[in-house]
Amino acid sequence: MRLMLVVALALSVIACSKGLDTIESAEAFAKSRGVVLTEKTEDKEQIVAPRCFDYKGHGADVRLLQFNSHDAAAEWKKRMDGIPIEPAQRIQSGHIVIEVRADDDATQQKVVAALQP
């Protein structure tokens, strides 16, 4: 039993060190951080990422974007963060970029803090 626990823990550490690679892994990550994502809706209109879903989570709008590579996700995040009037905060982990928007800063900061890798 202990050996299985150690192996499971080691595998989760390895997975986390590489970052998130799918929408499903990002959903599980959010849940493990106490951010329950509801009202899942696929955003088929956007043309930035191969997969993108919008959610509600703790009073904030959360968007998960899945890119084909870590580099593509990092580059898109960098470019979006460079737009001064863009209110969303972004967290990049592996192939996934998490966008968080909320009406008030306190709610947005709470969700962003919970989703930091």
mmCIF file of C-alpha atoms in Angstrom:
data_model
loop_
_atom_site.group_PDB
_atom_site.id
_atom_site.type_symbol
_atom_site.label_atom_id
_atom_site.label_comp_id
_atom_site.label_asym_id
_atom_site.label_seq_id
_atom_site.Cartn_x
_atom_site.Cartn_y
_atom_site.Cartn_z
ATOM 1 C CA MET A 1 0.000 0.000 0.000
ATOM 2 C CA ARG A 2 2.763 2.445 0.919
ATOM 3 C CA LEU A 3 4.676 1.600 -2.241
ATOM 4 C CA MET A 4 1.617 2.366 -4.373
ATOM 5 C CA LEU A 5 1.166 5.688 -2.577
ATOM 6 C CA VAL A 6 4.817 6.614 -3.130
ATOM 7 C CA VAL A 7 4.598 5.687 -6.820
ATOM 8 C CA ALA A 8 1.379 7.692 -7.271
ATOM 9 C CA LEU A 9 2.928 10.696 -5.549
ATOM 10 C CA ALA A 10 6.080 10.462 -7.667
ATOM 11 C CA LEU A 11 4.052 10.278 -10.883
ATOM 12 C CA SER A 12 1.964 13.297 -9.902
ATOM 13 C CA VAL A 13 5.124 15.312 -9.162
ATOM 14 C CA ILE A 14 6.543 14.408 -12.571
ATOM 15 C CA ALA A 15 3.270 15.346 -14.288
ATOM 16 C CA CYS A 16 3.084 18.678 -12.476
ATOM 17 C CA SER A 17 6.674 19.546 -13.331
ATOM 18 C CA LYS A 18 5.864 19.279 -17.054
ATOM 19 C CA GLY A 19 2.743 21.376 -16.666
ATOM 20 C CA LEU A 20 -0.753 20.706 -17.869
ATOM 21 C CA ASP A 21 -1.247 19.242 -21.326
ATOM 22 C CA THR A 22 -5.008 18.816 -21.817
ATOM 23 C CA ILE A 23 -8.239 20.573 -20.913
ATOM 24 C CA GLU A 24 -9.133 17.569 -18.774
ATOM 25 C CA SER A 25 -5.890 17.771 -16.788
ATOM 26 C CA ALA A 26 -6.517 21.501 -16.264
ATOM 27 C CA GLU A 27 -10.038 20.779 -15.000
ATOM 28 C CA ALA A 28 -8.664 18.218 -12.547
ATOM 29 C CA PHE A 29 -5.953 20.675 -11.459
ATOM 30 C CA ALA A 30 -8.556 23.389 -10.782
ATOM 31 C CA LYS A 31 -10.682 20.950 -8.797
ATOM 32 C CA SER A 32 -7.654 19.881 -6.741
ATOM 33 C CA ARG A 33 -7.081 23.562 -5.901
ATOM 34 C CA GLY A 34 -10.666 24.013 -4.723
ATOM 35 C CA VAL A 35 -11.892 25.862 -7.812
ATOM 36 C CA VAL A 36 -15.056 24.137 -8.986
ATOM 37 C CA LEU A 37 -15.610 24.869 -12.673
ATOM 38 C CA THR A 38 -19.254 24.870 -13.766
ATOM 39 C CA GLU A 39 -21.240 25.752 -16.888
ATOM 40 C CA LYS A 40 -18.682 24.244 -19.285
ATOM 41 C CA THR A 41 -19.130 25.613 -22.797
ATOM 42 C CA GLU A 42 -16.874 24.927 -25.769
ATOM 43 C CA ASP A 43 -15.813 28.099 -27.560
ATOM 44 C CA LYS A 44 -15.832 27.050 -31.211
ATOM 45 C CA GLU A 45 -15.746 30.647 -32.473
ATOM 46 C CA GLN A 46 -12.209 31.440 -31.295
ATOM 47 C CA ILE A 47 -9.342 30.723 -33.688
ATOM 48 C CA VAL A 48 -6.378 30.932 -31.333
ATOM 49 C CA ALA A 49 -6.146 27.475 -29.781
ATOM 50 C CA PRO A 50 -7.182 24.017 -31.006
ATOM 51 C CA ARG A 51 -9.381 23.548 -27.912
ATOM 52 C CA CYS A 52 -10.996 26.183 -25.707
ATOM 53 C CA PHE A 53 -13.686 25.960 -23.021
ATOM 54 C CA ASP A 54 -15.370 28.631 -20.913
ATOM 55 C CA TYR A 55 -16.517 28.057 -17.321
ATOM 56 C CA LYS A 56 -17.828 29.793 -14.227
ATOM 57 C CA GLY A 57 -15.744 29.335 -11.102
ATOM 58 C CA HIS A 58 -16.135 31.039 -7.717
ATOM 59 C CA GLY A 59 -17.729 34.173 -9.175
ATOM 60 C CA ALA A 60 -15.228 34.495 -12.020
ATOM 61 C CA ASP A 61 -15.226 33.633 -15.700
ATOM 62 C CA VAL A 62 -12.524 31.049 -16.382
ATOM 63 C CA ARG A 63 -11.297 30.049 -19.831
ATOM 64 C CA LEU A 64 -9.026 27.088 -20.530
ATOM 65 C CA LEU A 65 -7.096 27.196 -23.799
ATOM 66 C CA GLN A 66 -5.168 24.135 -24.968
ATOM 67 C CA PHE A 67 -2.319 24.769 -27.403
ATOM 68 C CA ASN A 68 -0.287 22.278 -29.458
ATOM 69 C CA SER A 69 2.931 23.064 -27.589
ATOM 70 C CA HIS A 70 4.338 24.697 -24.480
ATOM 71 C CA ASP A 71 6.042 27.317 -26.656
ATOM 72 C CA ALA A 72 2.811 28.260 -28.448
ATOM 73 C CA ALA A 73 1.004 28.680 -25.117
ATOM 74 C CA ALA A 74 3.834 30.765 -23.662
ATOM 75 C CA GLU A 75 4.041 33.010 -26.738
ATOM 76 C CA TRP A 76 0.291 33.639 -26.846
ATOM 77 C CA LYS A 77 0.236 34.448 -23.110
ATOM 78 C CA LYS A 78 3.169 36.840 -23.519
ATOM 79 C CA ARG A 79 1.467 38.682 -26.374
ATOM 80 C CA MET A 80 -1.887 38.930 -24.587
ATOM 81 C CA ASP A 81 -0.242 40.112 -21.362
ATOM 82 C CA GLY A 82 1.295 42.927 -23.423
ATOM 83 C CA ILE A 83 -2.120 44.428 -24.190
ATOM 84 C CA PRO A 84 -2.636 47.061 -21.476
ATOM 85 C CA ILE A 85 -6.433 47.268 -21.680
ATOM 86 C CA GLU A 86 -6.994 43.499 -21.445
ATOM 87 C CA PRO A 87 -8.495 42.813 -17.969
ATOM 88 C CA ALA A 88 -7.951 39.045 -17.822
ATOM 89 C CA GLN A 89 -5.125 37.493 -15.867
ATOM 90 C CA ARG A 90 -3.430 34.494 -17.435
ATOM 91 C CA ILE A 91 -1.636 31.518 -15.969
ATOM 92 C CA GLN A 92 0.361 29.281 -18.290
ATOM 93 C CA SER A 93 1.283 25.717 -17.395
ATOM 94 C CA GLY A 94 2.548 23.438 -20.136
ATOM 95 C CA HIS A 95 0.204 23.478 -23.138
ATOM 96 C CA ILE A 96 -2.596 25.172 -21.162
ATOM 97 C CA VAL A 97 -3.322 28.845 -20.591
ATOM 98 C CA ILE A 98 -5.914 29.662 -17.932
ATOM 99 C CA GLU A 99 -7.646 33.037 -18.280
ATOM 100 C CA VAL A 100 -9.502 34.500 -15.311
ATOM 101 C CA ARG A 101 -11.878 37.480 -15.470
ATOM 102 C CA ALA A 102 -14.157 38.826 -12.738
ATOM 103 C CA ASP A 103 -16.200 41.946 -12.085
ATOM 104 C CA ASP A 104 -14.209 42.763 -8.967
ATOM 105 C CA ASP A 105 -10.477 42.510 -8.406
ATOM 106 C CA ALA A 106 -10.730 40.628 -5.090
ATOM 107 C CA THR A 107 -12.641 37.744 -6.676
ATOM 108 C CA GLN A 108 -10.273 37.616 -9.641
ATOM 109 C CA GLN A 109 -7.185 37.595 -7.406
ATOM 110 C CA LYS A 110 -8.637 34.831 -5.219
ATOM 111 C CA VAL A 111 -9.231 32.546 -8.204
ATOM 112 C CA VAL A 112 -5.847 33.383 -9.783
ATOM 113 C CA ALA A 113 -4.045 32.638 -6.505
ATOM 114 C CA ALA A 114 -5.780 29.264 -6.231
ATOM 115 C CA LEU A 115 -4.817 28.305 -9.796
ATOM 116 C CA GLN A 116 -1.116 29.196 -9.637
ATOM 117 C CA PRO A 117 1.028 26.087 -10.298
#
